[in-house]
Amino acid sequence: MSRKSGKAKGGKDKVKKDEDRESLAFKILPAALTQQLLDCKDVLDVQEKIVEFEKLQLYEYDLKDATEMDYFVSGVWWCKEKSYDSQTTSALYTVLHTLLDNIREKHLDMVENLVEFKKMFSGIGLEGGDISGGLEFLDITQATEIMAYVKTSLFQHYTLYKYMYSHKQAEEIIGTDLDVEVAKPADMPWPPPLDEGVPIEIYQKHIATPPPTPPPKVEDTENIDGATGGEPVTDETNEKAGREAELLASLSPEEIKQVMEKVAKEMLGGLQSELSSKLKERETSIINRINKIHKVDSS
């Protein structure tokens, strides 16, 4: 019984060592996705893939999603700048993810999280060691650079990370009052909208409603009657005017000219003779005055 129990105990220790030596590479970030992230030429492409992988679609509004997105994207981009391979990049991603889970889920303080962090680097640089934290494939230089990066990116701001995960983000509802001026209906006298505008001539001729015709007034009729001598316009007057118009239409221009000259002579004949007689009287009086002046000079 003792031998069997000893063998069983030895098997459990071997399984435990194998679990301790499990590599942290590709534990969270798959190999294919890690290589895609390293092949990205723009940090925005890295951000898009990280957001999709971690399901951080609310990073534009939620502080936690935005912080985690920046945290993971910065880590991957830093590995790309250091020219790390996919194994080292995925291992760093696992380290960052584990430390953040210790704050978010386990609520560890900084000292406890530092202990867990140091355990991950156990066995680096040692050959044939029984203790391994899963990063034994790193060399001393890479391990030093990764430790320095994690210190400045996470532990230096540890209090802020703890505060973020221990307090709820305040919801702010931002509203804006927008006054929109709506155009009045396209009725008179308001003009139609600009996209339906037409030149004013076409609008007044074809679109605008003409003003109503005013009804006739009694005063206007009386004024018209007064202008014609108080006699109302009858059918006889209209017939007389029509005959005169027909008579004038039947005359030629020369005949009309002769008629006008004759009428002018008849009207102006007496006036011409009267003017002639007045001129002669005036001339006679002037001659008499001149003669008187000569007589005085001769005497």
Tab-separated table of C-alpha atoms in Angstrom:
chain	number	residue	atom	x	y	z
A	1	MET	CA	0.000	0.000	0.000
A	2	SER	CA	2.830	2.390	0.752
A	3	ARG	CA	4.418	1.926	-2.666
A	4	LYS	CA	1.141	2.577	-4.441
A	5	SER	CA	0.527	5.655	-2.395
A	6	GLY	CA	4.057	6.842	-3.100
A	7	LYS	CA	3.561	6.376	-6.830
A	8	ALA	CA	0.261	8.224	-6.699
A	9	LYS	CA	1.829	11.065	-4.811
A	10	GLY	CA	4.680	11.285	-7.310
A	11	GLY	CA	2.181	11.406	-10.220
A	12	LYS	CA	0.269	14.281	-8.626
A	13	ASP	CA	3.504	16.239	-8.149
A	14	LYS	CA	4.391	15.697	-11.801
A	15	VAL	CA	0.987	16.956	-12.962
A	16	LYS	CA	1.318	19.949	-10.671
A	17	LYS	CA	4.749	20.806	-12.129
A	18	ASP	CA	3.381	20.502	-15.667
A	19	GLU	CA	0.583	22.906	-14.779
A	20	ASP	CA	3.094	25.308	-13.238
A	21	ARG	CA	5.213	25.144	-16.403
A	22	GLU	CA	2.255	25.905	-18.705
A	23	SER	CA	3.271	28.717	-21.084
A	24	LEU	CA	1.428	32.039	-20.873
A	25	ALA	CA	1.813	32.519	-24.637
A	26	PHE	CA	-1.412	32.142	-26.643
A	27	LYS	CA	-3.349	31.490	-23.428
A	28	ILE	CA	-5.727	34.399	-24.026
A	29	LEU	CA	-4.729	35.902	-27.364
A	30	PRO	CA	-4.765	33.227	-30.121
A	31	ALA	CA	-1.730	32.817	-32.373
A	32	ALA	CA	-3.599	33.825	-35.558
A	33	LEU	CA	-5.008	36.994	-34.025
A	34	THR	CA	-1.641	37.872	-32.501
A	35	GLN	CA	0.019	37.700	-35.901
A	36	GLN	CA	-2.759	39.817	-37.438
A	37	LEU	CA	-2.206	42.479	-34.783
A	38	LEU	CA	1.535	42.519	-35.457
A	39	ASP	CA	0.892	42.858	-39.188
A	40	CYS	CA	-1.273	45.963	-38.726
A	41	LYS	CA	0.349	49.102	-40.085
A	42	ASP	CA	-1.911	51.518	-38.234
A	43	VAL	CA	-2.784	51.713	-34.561
A	44	LEU	CA	-6.427	52.235	-35.531
A	45	ASP	CA	-6.455	48.787	-37.135
A	46	VAL	CA	-5.068	47.317	-33.904
A	47	GLN	CA	-7.751	49.158	-31.955
A	48	GLU	CA	-10.517	47.822	-34.181
A	49	LYS	CA	-9.392	44.208	-33.712
A	50	ILE	CA	-8.920	44.576	-29.934
A	51	VAL	CA	-12.380	46.137	-29.550
A	52	GLU	CA	-13.933	43.247	-31.456
A	53	PHE	CA	-11.975	40.594	-29.518
A	54	GLU	CA	-12.622	42.049	-26.045
A	55	LYS	CA	-16.185	43.209	-26.910
A	56	LEU	CA	-15.528	46.808	-25.929
A	57	GLN	CA	-18.062	48.401	-28.275
A	58	LEU	CA	-19.016	51.088	-25.717
A	59	TYR	CA	-15.521	52.559	-25.471
A	60	GLU	CA	-16.771	55.913	-26.769
A	61	TYR	CA	-19.165	56.299	-23.824
A	62	ASP	CA	-18.053	53.950	-21.040
A	63	LEU	CA	-14.918	54.842	-19.074
A	64	LYS	CA	-14.056	51.222	-18.252
A	65	ASP	CA	-14.278	50.059	-21.849
A	66	ALA	CA	-12.218	53.036	-23.006
A	67	THR	CA	-9.532	52.378	-20.377
A	68	GLU	CA	-9.275	48.674	-21.157
A	69	MET	CA	-9.114	49.359	-24.875
A	70	ASP	CA	-6.276	51.840	-24.430
A	71	TYR	CA	-4.536	49.464	-21.986
A	72	PHE	CA	-4.477	46.477	-24.363
A	73	VAL	CA	-3.878	48.450	-27.574
A	74	SER	CA	-0.901	50.229	-26.008
A	75	GLY	CA	0.592	46.898	-24.927
A	76	VAL	CA	0.281	45.316	-28.378
A	77	TRP	CA	1.613	48.405	-30.147
A	78	TRP	CA	4.557	48.548	-27.744
A	79	CYS	CA	5.441	44.942	-28.642
A	80	LYS	CA	5.231	45.847	-32.334
A	81	GLU	CA	7.641	48.752	-31.815
A	82	LYS	CA	10.006	46.405	-29.945
A	83	SER	CA	9.802	43.930	-32.851
A	84	TYR	CA	8.689	41.095	-30.548
A	85	ASP	CA	7.457	37.887	-32.107
A	86	SER	CA	3.914	36.583	-31.749
A	87	GLN	CA	4.800	34.336	-28.785
A	88	THR	CA	6.265	37.181	-26.714
A	89	THR	CA	3.417	39.542	-27.682
A	90	SER	CA	0.763	37.018	-26.700
A	91	ALA	CA	2.564	36.317	-23.401
A	92	LEU	CA	2.628	40.026	-22.526
A	93	TYR	CA	-1.077	40.238	-23.394
A	94	THR	CA	-1.747	37.394	-20.949
A	95	VAL	CA	0.262	39.168	-18.226
A	96	LEU	CA	-1.624	42.437	-18.761
A	97	HIS	CA	-4.972	40.650	-18.834
A	98	THR	CA	-4.253	38.657	-15.659
A	99	LEU	CA	-3.103	41.686	-13.664
A	100	LEU	CA	-6.159	43.663	-14.746
A	101	ASP	CA	-8.462	40.781	-13.769
A	102	ASN	CA	-6.844	40.740	-10.330
A	103	ILE	CA	-7.976	44.359	-9.879
A	104	ARG	CA	-11.366	44.007	-11.555
A	105	GLU	CA	-12.496	40.602	-10.232
A	106	LYS	CA	-10.373	39.764	-7.194
A	107	HIS	CA	-9.917	43.349	-5.946
A	108	LEU	CA	-6.266	42.739	-4.973
A	109	ASP	CA	-4.241	45.595	-3.605
A	110	MET	CA	-0.965	46.606	-5.249
A	111	VAL	CA	1.289	44.483	-3.001
A	112	GLU	CA	-0.715	41.310	-3.606
A	113	ASN	CA	-0.816	41.956	-7.321
A	114	LEU	CA	2.950	42.560	-7.391
A	115	VAL	CA	3.473	39.114	-5.797
A	116	GLU	CA	1.357	37.519	-8.523
A	117	PHE	CA	3.285	39.498	-11.122
A	118	LYS	CA	6.662	38.267	-9.860
A	119	LYS	CA	5.449	34.660	-9.875
A	120	MET	CA	4.932	34.899	-13.623
A	121	PHE	CA	8.630	35.687	-14.118
A	122	SER	CA	9.864	32.787	-12.007
A	123	GLY	CA	12.441	30.555	-13.713
A	124	ILE	CA	13.539	33.007	-16.390
A	125	GLY	CA	17.228	32.543	-17.150
A	126	LEU	CA	17.462	29.267	-15.182
A	127	GLU	CA	18.151	25.994	-16.977
A	128	GLY	CA	16.414	22.870	-15.764
A	129	GLY	CA	14.611	24.691	-12.961
A	130	ASP	CA	11.538	23.095	-11.419
A	131	ILE	CA	9.755	26.429	-10.899
A	132	SER	CA	8.366	28.224	-13.929
A	133	GLY	CA	5.848	31.024	-14.181
A	134	GLY	CA	5.119	30.395	-17.865
A	135	LEU	CA	7.554	32.942	-19.320
A	136	GLU	CA	10.695	30.804	-19.397
A	137	PHE	CA	11.060	31.382	-23.150
A	138	LEU	CA	11.947	35.062	-22.477
A	139	ASP	CA	15.516	36.172	-22.101
A	140	ILE	CA	16.743	38.494	-19.390
A	141	THR	CA	16.595	41.593	-21.613
A	142	GLN	CA	13.001	40.973	-22.689
A	143	ALA	CA	11.924	40.208	-19.128
A	144	THR	CA	13.484	43.446	-17.888
A	145	GLU	CA	11.790	45.511	-20.609
A	146	ILE	CA	8.396	43.913	-19.958
A	147	MET	CA	8.662	44.468	-16.209
A	148	ALA	CA	9.553	48.136	-16.756
A	149	TYR	CA	6.639	48.575	-19.172
A	150	VAL	CA	4.090	46.985	-16.804
A	151	LYS	CA	5.387	49.134	-13.961
A	152	THR	CA	4.834	52.418	-15.868
A	153	SER	CA	1.580	51.406	-17.561
A	154	LEU	CA	-0.255	49.694	-14.676
A	155	PHE	CA	1.383	49.863	-11.265
A	156	GLN	CA	2.245	53.542	-11.532
A	157	HIS	CA	-1.510	54.268	-11.910
A	158	TYR	CA	-2.740	51.429	-9.698
A	159	THR	CA	-4.883	53.645	-7.452
A	160	LEU	CA	-6.741	55.042	-10.447
A	161	TYR	CA	-7.476	51.552	-11.758
A	162	LYS	CA	-8.787	50.430	-8.367
A	163	TYR	CA	-10.945	53.526	-8.057
A	164	MET	CA	-12.385	53.012	-11.542
A	165	TYR	CA	-13.440	49.417	-10.818
A	166	SER	CA	-14.765	50.176	-7.339
A	167	HIS	CA	-16.970	53.139	-8.275
A	168	LYS	CA	-19.753	53.419	-10.779
A	169	GLN	CA	-19.437	55.922	-13.524
A	170	ALA	CA	-21.803	58.842	-13.158
A	171	GLU	CA	-24.329	59.019	-15.944
A	172	GLU	CA	-24.642	62.386	-17.561
A	173	ILE	CA	-27.473	63.181	-19.880
A	174	ILE	CA	-26.438	65.969	-22.190
A	175	GLY	CA	-29.202	67.731	-24.054
A	176	THR	CA	-29.268	70.581	-26.495
A	177	ASP	CA	-32.226	72.814	-27.210
A	178	LEU	CA	-32.370	73.596	-30.900
A	179	ASP	CA	-34.775	76.228	-32.188
A	180	VAL	CA	-35.767	75.514	-35.768
A	181	GLU	CA	-37.554	78.202	-37.748
A	182	VAL	CA	-40.014	76.618	-40.150
A	183	ALA	CA	-41.063	78.473	-43.271
A	184	LYS	CA	-44.640	79.638	-43.387
A	185	PRO	CA	-47.117	77.973	-45.793
A	186	ALA	CA	-46.774	79.092	-49.390
A	187	ASP	CA	-49.873	81.295	-49.272
A	188	MET	CA	-50.333	84.944	-50.138
A	189	PRO	CA	-48.757	87.270	-49.246
A	190	TRP	CA	-45.870	85.037	-48.013
A	191	PRO	CA	-43.680	84.016	-51.009
A	192	PRO	CA	-42.974	80.341	-51.787
A	193	PRO	CA	-39.704	78.718	-50.629
A	194	LEU	CA	-36.509	79.531	-52.476
A	195	ASP	CA	-36.316	76.131	-54.204
A	196	GLU	CA	-39.698	76.930	-55.795
A	197	GLY	CA	-38.926	80.566	-56.535
A	198	VAL	CA	-39.639	82.034	-59.995
A	199	PRO	CA	-39.033	85.481	-61.505
A	200	ILE	CA	-41.436	88.133	-60.276
A	201	GLU	CA	-42.850	88.726	-63.784
A	202	ILE	CA	-43.846	85.056	-64.209
A	203	TYR	CA	-45.146	84.920	-60.639
A	204	GLN	CA	-47.405	87.947	-61.078
A	205	LYS	CA	-48.600	86.837	-64.504
A	206	HIS	CA	-49.279	83.125	-63.953
A	207	ILE	CA	-49.216	82.353	-60.203
A	208	ALA	CA	-50.335	85.343	-58.171
A	209	THR	CA	-54.068	85.662	-57.569
A	210	PRO	CA	-55.369	88.806	-59.326
A	211	PRO	CA	-57.082	91.373	-57.125
A	212	PRO	CA	-60.908	91.358	-57.259
A	213	THR	CA	-62.611	93.857	-59.551
A	214	PRO	CA	-64.259	96.643	-57.513
A	215	PRO	CA	-68.017	97.024	-58.061
A	216	PRO	CA	-69.214	100.163	-59.924
A	217	LYS	CA	-70.200	103.126	-57.772
A	218	VAL	CA	-73.191	105.409	-58.244
A	219	GLU	CA	-71.016	108.496	-57.767
A	220	ASP	CA	-68.830	107.592	-60.731
A	221	THR	CA	-71.905	107.288	-62.977
A	222	GLU	CA	-73.155	110.688	-61.862
A	223	ASN	CA	-69.741	112.235	-62.564
A	224	ILE	CA	-69.776	110.773	-66.056
A	225	ASP	CA	-73.264	112.160	-66.674
A	226	GLY	CA	-72.159	115.564	-65.393
A	227	ALA	CA	-69.177	115.598	-67.758
A	228	THR	CA	-71.491	115.139	-70.762
A	229	GLY	CA	-73.676	118.099	-69.790
A	230	GLY	CA	-76.016	116.197	-67.541
A	231	GLU	CA	-77.470	114.250	-70.453
A	232	PRO	CA	-77.364	110.488	-70.104
A	233	VAL	CA	-75.703	108.491	-72.861
A	234	THR	CA	-78.450	107.043	-75.084
A	235	ASP	CA	-78.606	104.858	-78.190
A	236	GLU	CA	-79.087	107.933	-80.408
A	237	THR	CA	-75.849	109.442	-79.149
A	238	ASN	CA	-74.029	106.217	-79.860
A	239	GLU	CA	-75.497	106.057	-83.402
A	240	LYS	CA	-74.442	109.668	-84.077
A	241	ALA	CA	-70.898	108.954	-82.939
A	242	GLY	CA	-70.830	105.862	-85.145
A	243	ARG	CA	-71.925	107.865	-88.243
A	244	GLU	CA	-69.220	110.465	-87.617
A	245	ALA	CA	-66.619	107.740	-87.336
A	246	GLU	CA	-67.802	106.175	-90.636
A	247	LEU	CA	-67.711	109.587	-92.358
A	248	LEU	CA	-64.148	110.254	-91.252
A	249	ALA	CA	-63.125	106.752	-92.339
A	250	SER	CA	-64.511	107.388	-95.883
A	251	LEU	CA	-62.367	110.543	-96.410
A	252	SER	CA	-58.868	110.415	-97.856
A	253	PRO	CA	-55.941	112.192	-96.152
A	254	GLU	CA	-55.915	114.988	-98.764
A	255	GLU	CA	-59.629	115.634	-98.294
A	256	ILE	CA	-59.181	115.746	-94.543
A	257	LYS	CA	-56.294	118.226	-95.012
A	258	GLN	CA	-58.461	120.492	-97.221
A	259	VAL	CA	-61.287	120.377	-94.700
A	260	MET	CA	-58.919	121.305	-91.874
A	261	GLU	CA	-57.476	124.219	-93.896
A	262	LYS	CA	-60.946	125.510	-94.703
A	263	VAL	CA	-62.058	125.313	-91.096
A	264	ALA	CA	-58.848	127.055	-90.010
A	265	LYS	CA	-59.395	129.900	-92.507
A	266	GLU	CA	-62.970	130.356	-91.380
A	267	MET	CA	-61.967	130.429	-87.716
A	268	LEU	CA	-58.813	132.519	-88.136
A	269	GLY	CA	-60.025	134.846	-90.953
A	270	GLY	CA	-61.772	137.327	-88.668
A	271	LEU	CA	-58.890	137.212	-86.204
A	272	GLN	CA	-56.396	138.074	-88.983
A	273	SER	CA	-58.394	141.091	-90.189
A	274	GLU	CA	-58.804	142.348	-86.642
A	275	LEU	CA	-55.051	142.078	-86.034
A	276	SER	CA	-54.344	143.937	-89.291
A	277	SER	CA	-56.597	146.838	-88.336
A	278	LYS	CA	-55.009	147.102	-84.883
A	279	LEU	CA	-51.538	147.094	-86.414
A	280	LYS	CA	-52.502	149.900	-88.807
A	281	GLU	CA	-53.909	152.000	-85.974
A	282	ARG	CA	-50.748	151.474	-83.995
A	283	GLU	CA	-48.603	152.394	-86.981
A	284	THR	CA	-50.631	155.599	-87.554
A	285	SER	CA	-50.247	156.721	-83.950
A	286	ILE	CA	-46.501	156.134	-84.033
A	287	ILE	CA	-46.160	158.178	-87.288
A	288	ASN	CA	-48.115	161.045	-85.750
A	289	ARG	CA	-45.803	161.131	-82.762
A	290	ILE	CA	-42.751	161.215	-84.989
A	291	ASN	CA	-44.159	164.121	-86.999
A	292	LYS	CA	-44.792	166.090	-83.847
A	293	ILE	CA	-41.191	165.572	-82.763
A	294	HIS	CA	-39.891	166.903	-86.154
A	295	LYS	CA	-42.086	169.996	-85.903
A	296	VAL	CA	-40.733	170.848	-82.493
A	297	ASP	CA	-37.124	170.476	-83.700
A	298	SER	CA	-37.690	172.696	-86.757
A	299	SER	CA	-39.231	175.510	-84.741
